[in-house]
GROMACS .gro file of C-alpha atoms in nm:
model
  350
    1MET     CA    1  14.768   3.201  -7.740
    2THR     CA    2  15.025   3.454  -7.818
    3GLN     CA    3  15.285   3.552  -7.570
    4PRO     CA    4  15.253   3.899  -7.476
    5ILE     CA    5  15.519   4.124  -7.568
    6SER     CA    6  15.689   4.344  -7.334
    7LEU     CA    7  15.833   4.684  -7.481
    8SER     CA    8  16.129   4.900  -7.362
    9VAL     CA    9  16.268   5.222  -7.462
   10LEU     CA   10  16.615   5.313  -7.567
   11ASP     CA   11  16.710   5.676  -7.561
   12GLN     CA   12  17.014   5.850  -7.699
   13SER     CA   13  16.952   6.230  -7.614
   14THR     CA   14  16.926   6.330  -7.966
   15VAL     CA   15  17.006   6.684  -8.041
   16SER     CA   16  16.714   6.884  -8.266
   17ALA     CA   17  16.816   7.166  -8.464
   18GLY     CA   18  16.709   7.515  -8.283
   19THR     CA   19  16.723   7.349  -7.927
   20PRO     CA   20  17.024   7.360  -7.718
   21GLU     CA   21  17.206   7.042  -7.661
   22ASP     CA   22  17.173   7.043  -7.298
   23GLN     CA   23  16.784   7.036  -7.336
   24ALA     CA   24  16.825   6.695  -7.496
   25ILE     CA   25  16.942   6.537  -7.146
   26ARG     CA   26  16.646   6.681  -6.969
   27ASP     CA   27  16.411   6.572  -7.231
   28THR     CA   28  16.558   6.222  -7.174
   29VAL     CA   29  16.468   6.249  -6.786
   30SER     CA   30  16.121   6.364  -6.876
   31LEU     CA   31  16.065   6.064  -7.135
   32ALA     CA   32  16.190   5.822  -6.850
   33GLN     CA   33  15.896   5.951  -6.616
   34HIS     CA   34  15.647   5.948  -6.951
   35ALA     CA   35  15.798   5.563  -7.026
   36GLU     CA   36  15.720   5.464  -6.658
   37ALA     CA   37  15.370   5.589  -6.655
   38LEU     CA   38  15.294   5.440  -6.993
   39GLY     CA   39  15.388   5.094  -6.880
   40TYR     CA   40  15.722   5.044  -7.048
   41ARG     CA   41  15.939   4.778  -6.912
   42ARG     CA   42  16.285   4.956  -6.897
   43PHE     CA   43  16.427   5.269  -6.997
   44TRP     CA   44  16.792   5.235  -7.136
   45ILE     CA   45  17.015   5.543  -7.234
   46ALA     CA   46  17.332   5.526  -7.462
   47GLU     CA   47  17.706   5.642  -7.458
   48HIS     CA   48  17.835   5.851  -7.735
   49HIS     CA   49  18.125   6.095  -7.778
   50ASN     CA   50  18.232   6.393  -7.960
   51HIS     CA   51  17.878   6.319  -8.160
   52ALA     CA   52  17.711   6.627  -8.290
   53SER     CA   53  17.379   6.441  -8.332
   54ILE     CA   54  17.372   6.282  -7.981
   55ALA     CA   55  17.441   6.449  -7.636
   56GLY     CA   56  17.423   6.135  -7.416
   57SER     CA   57  17.780   6.133  -7.309
   58SER     CA   58  17.772   5.983  -6.958
   59PRO     CA   59  17.489   5.729  -6.873
   60GLU     CA   60  17.622   5.665  -6.515
   61VAL     CA   61  17.556   6.039  -6.421
   62LEU     CA   62  17.237   6.083  -6.635
   63LEU     CA   63  17.109   5.719  -6.474
   64ALA     CA   64  17.134   5.855  -6.099
   65ALA     CA   65  16.893   6.132  -6.203
   66LEU     CA   66  16.667   5.892  -6.347
   67ALA     CA   67  16.678   5.681  -6.042
   68MET     CA   68  16.581   5.973  -5.843
   69LYS     CA   69  16.299   6.071  -6.094
   70THR     CA   70  16.120   5.733  -6.145
   71GLU     CA   71  15.997   5.459  -5.918
   72ARG     CA   72  15.921   5.137  -6.083
   73ILE     CA   73  16.063   5.101  -6.440
   74ARG     CA   74  16.406   4.936  -6.501
   75LEU     CA   75  16.698   5.169  -6.556
   76GLY     CA   76  17.024   5.096  -6.764
   77SER     CA   77  17.299   5.158  -7.003
   78ALA     CA   78  17.290   5.071  -7.341
   79GLY     CA   79  17.545   5.077  -7.301
   80VAL     CA   80  17.861   5.147  -7.110
   81MET     CA   81  18.156   5.130  -7.367
   82LEU     CA   82  18.383   4.921  -7.145
   83PRO     CA   83  18.695   4.959  -7.318
   84HIS     CA   84  18.719   5.297  -7.208
   85TYR     CA   85  18.696   5.250  -6.856
   86SER     CA   86  18.846   5.020  -6.566
   87ALA     CA   87  18.609   4.743  -6.490
   88LEU     CA   88  18.626   4.820  -6.113
   89HIS     CA   89  18.523   5.171  -6.186
   90VAL     CA   90  18.222   5.084  -6.374
   91ALA     CA   91  18.128   4.836  -6.092
   92GLU     CA   92  18.147   5.105  -5.834
   93GLN     CA   93  17.928   5.317  -6.031
   94PHE     CA   94  17.651   5.092  -6.090
   95ARG     CA   95  17.692   4.962  -5.741
   96VAL     CA   96  17.595   5.325  -5.606
   97LEU     CA   97  17.342   5.322  -5.857
   98ASP     CA   98  17.177   5.005  -5.736
   99ALA     CA   99  17.188   5.153  -5.409
  100LEU     CA  100  16.968   5.430  -5.533
  101ALA     CA  101  16.739   5.240  -5.735
  102PRO     CA  102  16.750   4.862  -5.575
  103GLY     CA  103  16.666   4.581  -5.820
  104ARG     CA  104  16.577   4.835  -6.106
  105ILE     CA  105  16.943   4.842  -6.270
  106ASP     CA  106  17.060   4.723  -6.585
  107LEU     CA  107  17.438   4.743  -6.666
  108GLY     CA  108  17.442   4.699  -7.038
  109VAL     CA  109  17.815   4.683  -7.188
  110GLY     CA  110  17.932   4.683  -7.536
  111ARG     CA  111  18.283   4.691  -7.699
  112ALA     CA  112  18.243   4.970  -7.960
  113PRO     CA  113  18.387   5.276  -7.921
  114GLY     CA  114  18.070   5.502  -7.956
  115SER     CA  115  18.277   5.741  -8.104
  116ASP     CA  116  18.560   5.788  -8.368
  117GLY     CA  117  18.914   5.654  -8.306
  118ARG     CA  118  19.087   5.980  -8.224
  119THR     CA  119  18.806   6.031  -7.951
  120ALA     CA  120  18.844   5.696  -7.816
  121TYR     CA  121  19.219   5.758  -7.791
  122ALA     CA  122  19.127   6.071  -7.591
  123LEU     CA  123  18.881   5.867  -7.350
  124ASN     CA  124  19.169   5.607  -7.303
  125PRO     CA  125  19.513   5.660  -7.428
  126HIS     CA  126  19.647   5.369  -7.224
  127ASN     CA  127  19.432   5.110  -7.436
  128ASP     CA  128  19.702   4.951  -7.634
  129GLY     CA  129  19.450   4.797  -7.847
  130ALA     CA  130  19.449   4.421  -7.711
  131ASP     CA  131  19.115   4.270  -7.697
  132ASP     CA  132  19.098   4.250  -7.309
  133PHE     CA  133  18.717   4.283  -7.344
  134PRO     CA  134  18.616   3.925  -7.253
  135ALA     CA  135  18.853   3.977  -6.932
  136GLN     CA  136  18.687   4.311  -6.843
  137VAL     CA  137  18.340   4.140  -6.871
  138ARG     CA  138  18.450   3.870  -6.619
  139ASP     CA  139  18.598   4.121  -6.354
  140LEU     CA  140  18.298   4.337  -6.384
  141LEU     CA  141  18.073   4.032  -6.318
  142HIS     CA  142  18.254   3.944  -6.021
  143TRP     CA  143  18.283   4.306  -5.888
  144SER     CA  144  17.925   4.420  -5.946
  145HIS     CA  145  17.795   4.108  -5.784
  146GLY     CA  146  18.023   4.099  -5.476
  147LEU     CA  147  18.217   3.785  -5.585
  148GLU     CA  148  18.595   3.687  -5.515
  149LEU     CA  149  18.758   3.723  -5.821
  150PRO     CA  150  18.939   3.405  -5.978
  151GLU     CA  151  19.236   3.256  -5.766
  152GLY     CA  152  19.574   3.421  -5.867
  153HIS     CA  153  19.397   3.734  -5.981
  154ARG     CA  154  19.609   4.041  -5.885
  155PHE     CA  155  19.336   4.243  -5.766
  156ARG     CA  156  19.143   3.949  -5.598
  157SER     CA  157  19.151   4.132  -5.224
  158ILE     CA  158  18.938   4.420  -5.389
  159THR     CA  159  18.585   4.493  -5.329
  160ALA     CA  160  18.348   4.721  -5.527
  161HIS     CA  161  18.111   4.916  -5.281
  162PRO     CA  162  17.872   4.968  -5.188
  163MET     CA  163  17.732   4.632  -5.143
  164SER     CA  164  17.386   4.497  -5.092
  165ASP     CA  165  17.250   4.165  -4.953
  166ALA     CA  166  16.963   4.148  -5.157
  167THR     CA  167  17.034   4.323  -5.526
  168ALA     CA  168  17.271   4.384  -5.779
  169PRO     CA  169  17.278   4.532  -6.147
  170ASP     CA  170  17.178   4.300  -6.392
  171LEU     CA  171  17.456   4.284  -6.677
  172TRP     CA  172  17.358   4.284  -7.033
  173MET     CA  173  17.572   4.208  -7.326
  174LEU     CA  174  17.527   4.431  -7.613
  175GLY     CA  175  17.606   4.398  -7.969
  176SER     CA  176  17.551   4.383  -8.363
  177SER     CA  177  17.746   4.116  -8.457
  178ASP     CA  178  17.800   3.738  -8.382
  179TYR     CA  179  18.072   3.841  -8.106
  180GLY     CA  180  17.861   3.982  -7.828
  181ALA     CA  181  17.607   3.701  -7.901
  182GLN     CA  182  17.905   3.449  -7.829
  183LEU     CA  183  18.032   3.638  -7.529
  184ALA     CA  184  17.712   3.672  -7.374
  185ALA     CA  185  17.645   3.294  -7.436
  186HIS     CA  186  17.985   3.193  -7.280
  187PHE     CA  187  17.920   3.401  -6.942
  188GLY     CA  188  17.549   3.307  -6.905
  189LEU     CA  189  17.442   3.667  -6.964
  190PRO     CA  190  17.130   3.833  -7.142
  191TYR     CA  191  17.176   3.954  -7.464
  192SER     CA  192  17.056   4.234  -7.640
  193PHE     CA  193  17.121   4.281  -8.037
  194ALA     CA  194  17.115   4.636  -8.205
  195HIS     CA  195  16.895   4.580  -8.484
  196PHE     CA  196  16.862   4.988  -8.553
  197ILE     CA  197  17.252   4.967  -8.618
  198THR     CA  198  17.247   4.690  -8.906
  199ASP     CA  199  16.857   4.735  -9.005
  200GLY     CA  200  16.807   4.384  -8.908
  201ARG     CA  201  17.098   4.216  -9.089
  202GLY     CA  202  17.272   3.931  -8.861
  203ALA     CA  203  17.017   3.938  -8.605
  204GLY     CA  204  16.860   3.612  -8.668
  205GLN     CA  205  17.206   3.447  -8.669
  206ALA     CA  206  17.342   3.623  -8.374
  207LEU     CA  207  17.006   3.516  -8.155
  208GLU     CA  208  17.065   3.146  -8.271
  209LEU     CA  209  17.431   3.144  -8.195
  210TYR     CA  210  17.325   3.292  -7.830
  211ARG     CA  211  17.065   3.064  -7.758
  212ARG     CA  212  17.248   2.722  -7.874
  213GLY     CA  213  17.576   2.807  -7.706
  214PHE     CA  214  17.410   2.999  -7.366
  215LYS     CA  215  17.572   2.835  -7.080
  216PRO     CA  216  17.369   2.858  -6.765
  217SER     CA  217  17.520   3.064  -6.497
  218PRO     CA  218  17.459   3.184  -6.124
  219PHE     CA  219  17.333   3.503  -6.307
  220LEU     CA  220  17.088   3.346  -6.574
  221GLN     CA  221  16.950   2.987  -6.590
  222ALA     CA  222  16.809   3.020  -6.949
  223PRO     CA  223  16.893   3.251  -7.270
  224GLN     CA  224  16.699   3.593  -7.238
  225ALA     CA  225  16.734   3.817  -7.528
  226ASN     CA  226  16.552   4.146  -7.678
  227LEU     CA  227  16.586   4.319  -7.999
  228CYS     CA  228  16.639   4.692  -8.004
  229VAL     CA  229  16.466   4.826  -8.296
  230TRP     CA  230  16.415   5.215  -8.447
  231ALA     CA  231  16.042   5.291  -8.470
  232LEU     CA  232  15.804   5.578  -8.501
  233ALA     CA  233  15.438   5.533  -8.473
  234ALA     CA  234  15.215   5.862  -8.562
  235GLU     CA  235  14.856   5.912  -8.615
  236THR     CA  236  14.852   5.835  -8.944
  237GLU     CA  237  15.113   5.670  -9.214
  238ASP     CA  238  15.155   6.018  -9.378
  239GLU     CA  239  15.216   6.179  -9.057
  240ALA     CA  240  15.500   5.916  -8.965
  241ARG     CA  241  15.633   5.948  -9.330
  242HIS     CA  242  15.672   6.352  -9.271
  243TRP     CA  243  15.878   6.306  -8.962
  244PHE     CA  244  16.032   6.029  -9.083
  245ARG     CA  245  16.214   6.243  -9.368
  246SER     CA  246  16.426   6.391  -9.117
  247ARG     CA  247  16.592   6.081  -8.980
  248ALA     CA  248  16.626   5.943  -9.332
  249ARG     CA  249  16.789   6.278  -9.439
  250TRP     CA  250  17.036   6.222  -9.118
  251ARG     CA  251  17.111   5.903  -9.243
  252ILE     CA  252  17.175   5.986  -9.571
  253ASP     CA  253  17.415   6.248  -9.458
  254ARG     CA  254  17.581   6.041  -9.189
  255ASN     CA  255  17.683   5.816  -9.472
  256ARG     CA  256  17.831   6.069  -9.661
  257GLY     CA  257  18.042   6.167  -9.333
  258ARG     CA  258  17.816   6.469  -9.226
  259LEU     CA  259  17.689   6.465  -8.866
  260GLY     CA  260  17.477   6.714  -8.727
  261PRO     CA  261  17.144   6.798  -8.547
  262LEU     CA  262  16.843   6.624  -8.636
  263LEU     CA  263  16.661   6.857  -8.897
  264ALA     CA  264  16.304   6.971  -8.885
  265PRO     CA  265  16.129   6.787  -9.184
  266ASP     CA  266  16.026   7.139  -9.337
  267ASP     CA  267  16.367   7.273  -9.323
  268LEU     CA  268  16.544   6.994  -9.470
  269PRO     CA  269  16.786   7.049  -9.777
  270PRO     CA  270  16.631   6.909 -10.118
  271PHE     CA  271  16.685   6.547 -10.190
  272SER     CA  272  16.836   6.444 -10.510
  273ARG     CA  273  16.677   6.201 -10.742
  274ASP     CA  274  16.913   5.934 -10.589
  275GLU     CA  275  16.879   6.039 -10.226
  276GLU     CA  276  16.502   6.023 -10.295
  277THR     CA  277  16.513   5.676 -10.386
  278GLU     CA  278  16.768   5.587 -10.095
  279MET     CA  279  16.494   5.758  -9.870
  280GLU     CA  280  16.213   5.528 -10.006
  281ASN     CA  281  16.421   5.209  -9.949
  282LEU     CA  282  16.468   5.318  -9.607
  283TRP     CA  283  16.097   5.368  -9.552
  284ALA     CA  284  16.016   5.049  -9.711
  285SER     CA  285  16.218   4.876  -9.461
  286SER     CA  286  16.121   5.086  -9.144
  287TYR     CA  287  15.925   5.023  -8.856
  288ALA     CA  288  15.746   5.382  -8.930
  289GLY     CA  289  15.369   5.427  -8.989
  290SER     CA  290  15.038   5.465  -8.817
  291ALA     CA  291  15.048   5.293  -8.462
  292LYS     CA  292  14.865   4.982  -8.590
  293GLN     CA  293  15.103   4.929  -8.874
  294VAL     CA  294  15.423   4.967  -8.680
  295ALA     CA  295  15.257   4.732  -8.382
  296ASP     CA  296  15.207   4.467  -8.660
  297LYS     CA  297  15.527   4.484  -8.775
  298LEU     CA  298  15.691   4.453  -8.453
  299ARG     CA  299  15.461   4.161  -8.333
  300ARG     CA  300  15.588   3.977  -8.684
  301LEU     CA  301  15.932   4.069  -8.579
  302ALA     CA  302  15.892   3.934  -8.220
  303GLN     CA  303  15.739   3.602  -8.344
  304GLU     CA  304  15.992   3.546  -8.628
  305GLN     CA  305  16.291   3.582  -8.357
  306GLN     CA  306  16.104   3.402  -8.079
  307LEU     CA  307  16.115   3.713  -7.847
  308ASP     CA  308  15.910   3.858  -7.586
  309GLU     CA  309  16.086   4.201  -7.551
  310ILE     CA  310  16.146   4.457  -7.789
  311VAL     CA  311  16.328   4.771  -7.691
  312ILE     CA  312  16.209   5.097  -7.914
  313LEU     CA  313  16.446   5.371  -8.010
  314THR     CA  314  16.274   5.667  -8.163
  315TRP     CA  315  16.402   5.987  -8.319
  316ALA     CA  316  16.195   6.287  -8.419
  317HIS     CA  317  16.284   6.649  -8.440
  318SER     CA  318  15.976   6.709  -8.220
  319ARG     CA  319  15.978   6.625  -7.857
  320ASP     CA  320  15.607   6.598  -7.863
  321VAL     CA  321  15.609   6.353  -8.174
  322LYS     CA  322  15.825   6.126  -7.984
  323ARG     CA  323  15.650   6.109  -7.669
  324ARG     CA  324  15.332   6.057  -7.874
  325SER     CA  325  15.476   5.760  -8.073
  326TYR     CA  326  15.545   5.592  -7.752
  327GLU     CA  327  15.191   5.645  -7.640
  328LEU     CA  328  15.059   5.517  -7.938
  329LEU     CA  329  15.246   5.189  -7.923
  330ALA     CA  330  15.171   5.163  -7.546
  331GLN     CA  331  14.801   5.163  -7.638
  332GLU     CA  332  14.845   4.919  -7.911
  333PHE     CA  333  15.055   4.677  -7.685
  334ASP     CA  334  14.788   4.747  -7.405
  335LEU     CA  335  15.124   4.811  -7.179
  336ALA     CA  336  14.912   4.978  -6.891
  337ALA     CA  337  14.733   4.642  -6.844
  338THR     CA  338  15.040   4.397  -6.874
  339ALA     CA  339  15.295   4.610  -6.699
  340ALA     CA  340  15.428   4.403  -6.388
  341GLU     CA  341  15.653   4.528  -6.090
  342PRO     CA  342  16.030   4.523  -6.195
  343ARG     CA  343  16.221   4.181  -6.061
  344ARG     CA  344  16.446   4.225  -5.797
  345THR     CA  345  16.778   4.070  -5.883
  346ALA     CA  346  16.931   3.854  -5.599
  347ARG     CA  347  17.316   3.858  -5.564
  348ALA     CA  348  17.463   3.585  -5.743
  349GLY     CA  349  17.578   3.289  -5.511
  350LEU     CA  350  17.324   3.394  -5.224
   0.00000   0.00000   0.00000
């Protein structure tokens, strides 16, 4: 029997041309409620800075709003770009979030800047470039779970409040290379590979490294992984292709150093002959099409990578098209029938 596949959502609060940037934040809140009603397992949000296409710059603030507007779906960051911040401050933020939505918070962390180098420096001028990320992850794990830091640590007497006797955030390692996979395996953490960043390149190798090197921990006894995939489902393949052109135009422009809001398909500047070829290549490798076409591709991907969960990222100029895409996939995967109550995460060591 084929193992059921859970679907989750990653939303980046993308900016559409002709719509104020702040509307993208409110649309994310509305989409989280919609995803919960449809039976999605998680709703994750991203962190980007100084980005003309993405308005989601403060996941910890937005997650507080989502906690108040939802009841069952797991909520999380995908992720917090940890080198910009102190591990203690992040732990405190997510301890507060866990108090607002006990047992529903995922703390996804990444090492990438989520911005350009100048902006990264503005966020944290004291970052000297040293790779302190593994130590930051270690400290974050201890503080977020109420565990003492190692003997001799200069901050061992400090506790991240508020504490809970019952729950703690689930810390996820995010990545698009082997580095994050190996770090997740070392710490015994769940791992999410950003398929949408690499178009799938390196996913199989990263997952294999993660599973082979995984060390059971107080936080997780066996490997747990998912892929985050860009996908767009529509009533027909032709309709999906129409809306897909917006993101294809954005991808082509981005590769040439031009960033901006997502344009409506009917407002796109003409594609050159080379750009048309590039767009067709993007379409051929995409997870876009009719609902059945997309669902079949996602099932094959899950089977190939031995996964029981895929996270869906969808961009569309139209808010309604985006919401409809998630509806169609929820129907294809019968999420309403298979949705379960979220797990409550016990504090490690209890």
